[in-house]
């Protein structure tokens, strides 16, 4: 109870992430629960293994982990948020790799923005001496692209709903969404760097 009183924001964020991710994943899992379920389990397991390795290597730590009974790693958040993000990517990424790259760049930029906000304004994650934003950025890319590759083999095309390439052309809705993400995240990254200097 004292942890909740000392860190109410962390408890609210953790609960919101877990519930929101489960809710969102449900709508994709029901399309084909075996295929998407396998991808969900693999990405959740791999996310926790990678995170555990990085904790042992002292790259980062989790000072406050709500709802985990003393375990110093947000296992439930990694088992829900990471797989949901993977399912979103696999379900909606464009067919062509030329268009998958900007699509995933938007996803990675959003993931890093959230992680950086958590690192700066909460006690959920803390980078240590050997870790920084660029390291997280690179790992997010590798993680999401590996599961995009696996997702193409696990989930047949009829169970995917790729964004149409025309939607990514200049002036279309996906073009605006991606450019909004890029402009906001790059602007905030510039402000952050300037603030540090």
Coordinates of C-alpha atoms in Angstrom, one line a residue:
X1 CA 0.0 0.0 0.0
X2 CA 2.8 2.4 0.8
X3 CA 4.3 1.8 -2.7
X4 CA 1.0 2.8 -4.2
X5 CA 0.9 6.0 -2.2
X6 CA 4.5 6.8 -3.1
X7 CA 4.2 6.0 -6.8
X8 CA 0.5 6.4 -7.9
X9 CA 1.5 7.5 -11.4
X10 CA 3.6 4.3 -11.9
X11 CA 0.7 2.1 -10.7
X12 CA -1.7 3.9 -13.0
X13 CA 0.6 3.6 -16.0
X14 CA 1.3 -0.1 -15.4
X15 CA -2.3 -1.0 -15.0
X16 CA -3.3 1.1 -18.1
X17 CA -0.6 -0.6 -20.2
X18 CA -1.6 -4.1 -19.2
X19 CA -5.4 -3.6 -19.6
X20 CA -5.1 -1.5 -22.8
X21 CA -2.7 -4.0 -24.4
X22 CA -4.8 -7.0 -23.6
X23 CA -7.9 -5.2 -24.9
X24 CA -6.2 -4.2 -28.1
X25 CA -4.6 -7.6 -28.6
X26 CA -8.0 -9.4 -28.2
X27 CA -9.3 -7.8 -31.4
X28 CA -6.4 -9.1 -33.4
X29 CA -6.1 -12.5 -31.7
X30 CA -9.8 -13.3 -32.4
X31 CA -9.0 -13.0 -36.2
X32 CA -6.9 -16.2 -36.0
X33 CA -6.1 -17.1 -32.4
X34 CA -3.7 -19.9 -33.3
X35 CA -1.5 -17.9 -35.7
X36 CA -1.6 -14.6 -33.9
X37 CA -1.5 -16.4 -30.5
X38 CA 1.7 -18.1 -31.5
X39 CA 3.2 -14.8 -32.5
X40 CA 1.9 -13.2 -29.3
X41 CA 3.6 -15.9 -27.1
X42 CA 6.9 -15.9 -29.0
X43 CA 7.2 -12.1 -28.9
X44 CA 6.2 -11.9 -25.2
X45 CA 8.7 -14.7 -24.3
X46 CA 11.5 -13.1 -26.4
X47 CA 10.8 -9.7 -25.0
X48 CA 11.1 -10.9 -21.4
X49 CA 14.3 -12.9 -22.2
X50 CA 15.9 -9.9 -23.9
X51 CA 14.9 -7.6 -21.0
X52 CA 16.3 -10.1 -18.5
X53 CA 19.6 -10.3 -20.3
X54 CA 19.9 -6.5 -20.4
X55 CA 19.1 -6.3 -16.7
X56 CA 21.8 -8.8 -15.9
X57 CA 24.2 -6.8 -18.1
X58 CA 23.2 -3.7 -16.1
X59 CA 22.1 -1.8 -19.1
X60 CA 19.0 -0.5 -17.3
X61 CA 16.9 -1.3 -14.3
X62 CA 13.3 -0.9 -13.1
X63 CA 13.2 0.9 -9.7
X64 CA 9.4 0.6 -9.2
X65 CA 7.5 -2.3 -10.7
X66 CA 3.9 -2.2 -9.6
X67 CA 1.9 -5.5 -9.2
X68 CA 4.9 -7.7 -9.4
X69 CA 5.4 -8.7 -5.7
X70 CA 9.0 -7.6 -5.5
X71 CA 10.2 -8.9 -8.9
X72 CA 12.3 -6.1 -10.4
X73 CA 11.2 -6.6 -13.9
X74 CA 7.8 -5.6 -15.4
X75 CA 7.0 -9.1 -16.7
X76 CA 3.3 -8.6 -17.2
X77 CA 3.8 -5.3 -19.1
X78 CA 6.3 -7.0 -21.4
X79 CA 4.0 -10.0 -21.9
X80 CA 1.2 -7.7 -23.0
X81 CA 2.5 -4.4 -24.5
X82 CA 5.3 -5.8 -26.5
X83 CA 3.3 -8.6 -28.2
X84 CA 0.4 -6.2 -28.8
X85 CA 2.9 -3.9 -30.6
X86 CA 4.2 -6.8 -32.6
X87 CA 0.6 -7.9 -33.6
X88 CA -0.2 -4.3 -34.7
X89 CA 2.9 -4.3 -36.9
X90 CA 2.3 -7.7 -38.5
X91 CA -1.4 -7.1 -39.0
X92 CA -1.2 -3.6 -40.6
X93 CA 2.3 -3.3 -42.1
X94 CA 2.4 -2.7 -45.9
X95 CA 3.2 -5.7 -48.2
X96 CA 6.3 -4.2 -49.7
X97 CA 9.5 -3.9 -47.7
X98 CA 10.1 -0.5 -49.2
X99 CA 7.0 0.7 -47.4
X100 CA 7.4 -1.4 -44.3
X101 CA 10.5 0.6 -43.4
X102 CA 8.7 4.0 -42.9
X103 CA 5.8 2.2 -41.3
X104 CA 8.1 0.6 -38.7
X105 CA 10.1 3.8 -38.3
X106 CA 6.8 5.4 -37.1
X107 CA 6.3 2.5 -34.7
X108 CA 9.9 2.6 -33.4
X109 CA 9.8 6.4 -32.9
X110 CA 6.5 6.1 -30.9
X111 CA 8.0 3.2 -28.8
X112 CA 11.1 5.2 -28.0
X113 CA 9.1 8.3 -27.2
X114 CA 7.1 6.4 -24.7
X115 CA 10.2 4.7 -23.2
X116 CA 12.0 8.1 -22.9
X117 CA 9.0 9.7 -21.2
X118 CA 8.9 6.8 -18.8
X119 CA 12.6 7.1 -18.2
X120 CA 12.5 10.9 -17.6
X121 CA 9.2 11.3 -15.7
X122 CA 8.6 8.1 -13.8
X123 CA 10.5 5.5 -11.7
X124 CA 9.5 2.7 -14.0
X125 CA 12.7 2.5 -16.0
X126 CA 16.2 3.9 -15.5
X127 CA 19.1 3.8 -17.9
X128 CA 22.5 3.0 -16.4
X129 CA 26.0 3.6 -17.6
X130 CA 26.0 1.4 -20.6
X131 CA 22.6 2.2 -22.1
X132 CA 21.1 5.2 -23.8
X133 CA 18.3 6.1 -26.1
X134 CA 20.2 5.1 -29.3
X135 CA 20.7 1.6 -27.9
X136 CA 17.0 1.3 -27.2
X137 CA 16.2 2.6 -30.7
X138 CA 18.4 0.0 -32.3
X139 CA 17.0 -2.9 -30.2
X140 CA 13.4 -1.8 -31.0
X141 CA 14.2 -1.9 -34.7
X142 CA 15.8 -5.4 -34.5
X143 CA 12.9 -6.7 -32.3
X144 CA 10.1 -5.5 -34.5
X145 CA 11.7 -6.4 -37.8
X146 CA 12.5 -10.0 -36.6
X147 CA 8.9 -10.4 -35.6
X148 CA 7.7 -8.9 -38.9
X149 CA 9.8 -11.5 -40.7
X150 CA 8.4 -14.3 -38.5
X151 CA 4.9 -12.9 -38.7
X152 CA 5.0 -13.2 -42.5
X153 CA 5.7 -16.9 -42.1
X154 CA 3.3 -17.6 -39.2
X155 CA 0.3 -15.4 -40.2
X156 CA -1.0 -16.0 -43.8
X157 CA -1.9 -13.0 -45.9
X158 CA -5.6 -13.6 -45.6
X159 CA -5.4 -12.9 -41.9
X160 CA -3.5 -9.6 -42.4
X161 CA -4.8 -6.2 -43.3
X162 CA -1.8 -4.3 -44.7
X163 CA -2.1 -0.5 -45.1
X164 CA -2.5 0.2 -48.8
X165 CA 0.6 1.7 -50.4
X166 CA -1.6 4.5 -51.9
X167 CA -2.5 5.5 -48.3
X168 CA 1.2 6.3 -47.7
X169 CA 1.5 8.6 -50.7
X170 CA 1.8 12.3 -50.3
X171 CA -1.3 13.9 -49.0
X172 CA -3.1 10.7 -48.0
X173 CA -4.1 9.8 -44.4
X174 CA -1.2 7.5 -43.6
X175 CA 1.3 10.0 -45.0
X176 CA -0.1 12.6 -42.6
X177 CA 0.0 10.2 -39.6
X178 CA 3.6 9.1 -40.3
X179 CA 4.8 12.6 -40.8
X180 CA 3.1 13.8 -37.7
X181 CA 4.9 11.1 -35.7
X182 CA 8.2 11.9 -37.4
X183 CA 7.9 15.6 -36.8
X184 CA 6.8 15.4 -33.2
X185 CA 9.4 12.7 -32.2
X186 CA 12.3 14.4 -34.0
X187 CA 11.3 17.8 -32.7
X188 CA 11.1 16.4 -29.1
X189 CA 14.4 14.6 -29.6
X190 CA 16.0 17.9 -30.6
X191 CA 14.5 19.7 -27.6
X192 CA 15.8 17.0 -25.3
X193 CA 19.3 17.1 -26.7
X194 CA 19.3 20.8 -26.5
X195 CA 18.1 20.6 -22.9
X196 CA 20.9 18.2 -22.0
X197 CA 23.6 20.4 -23.6

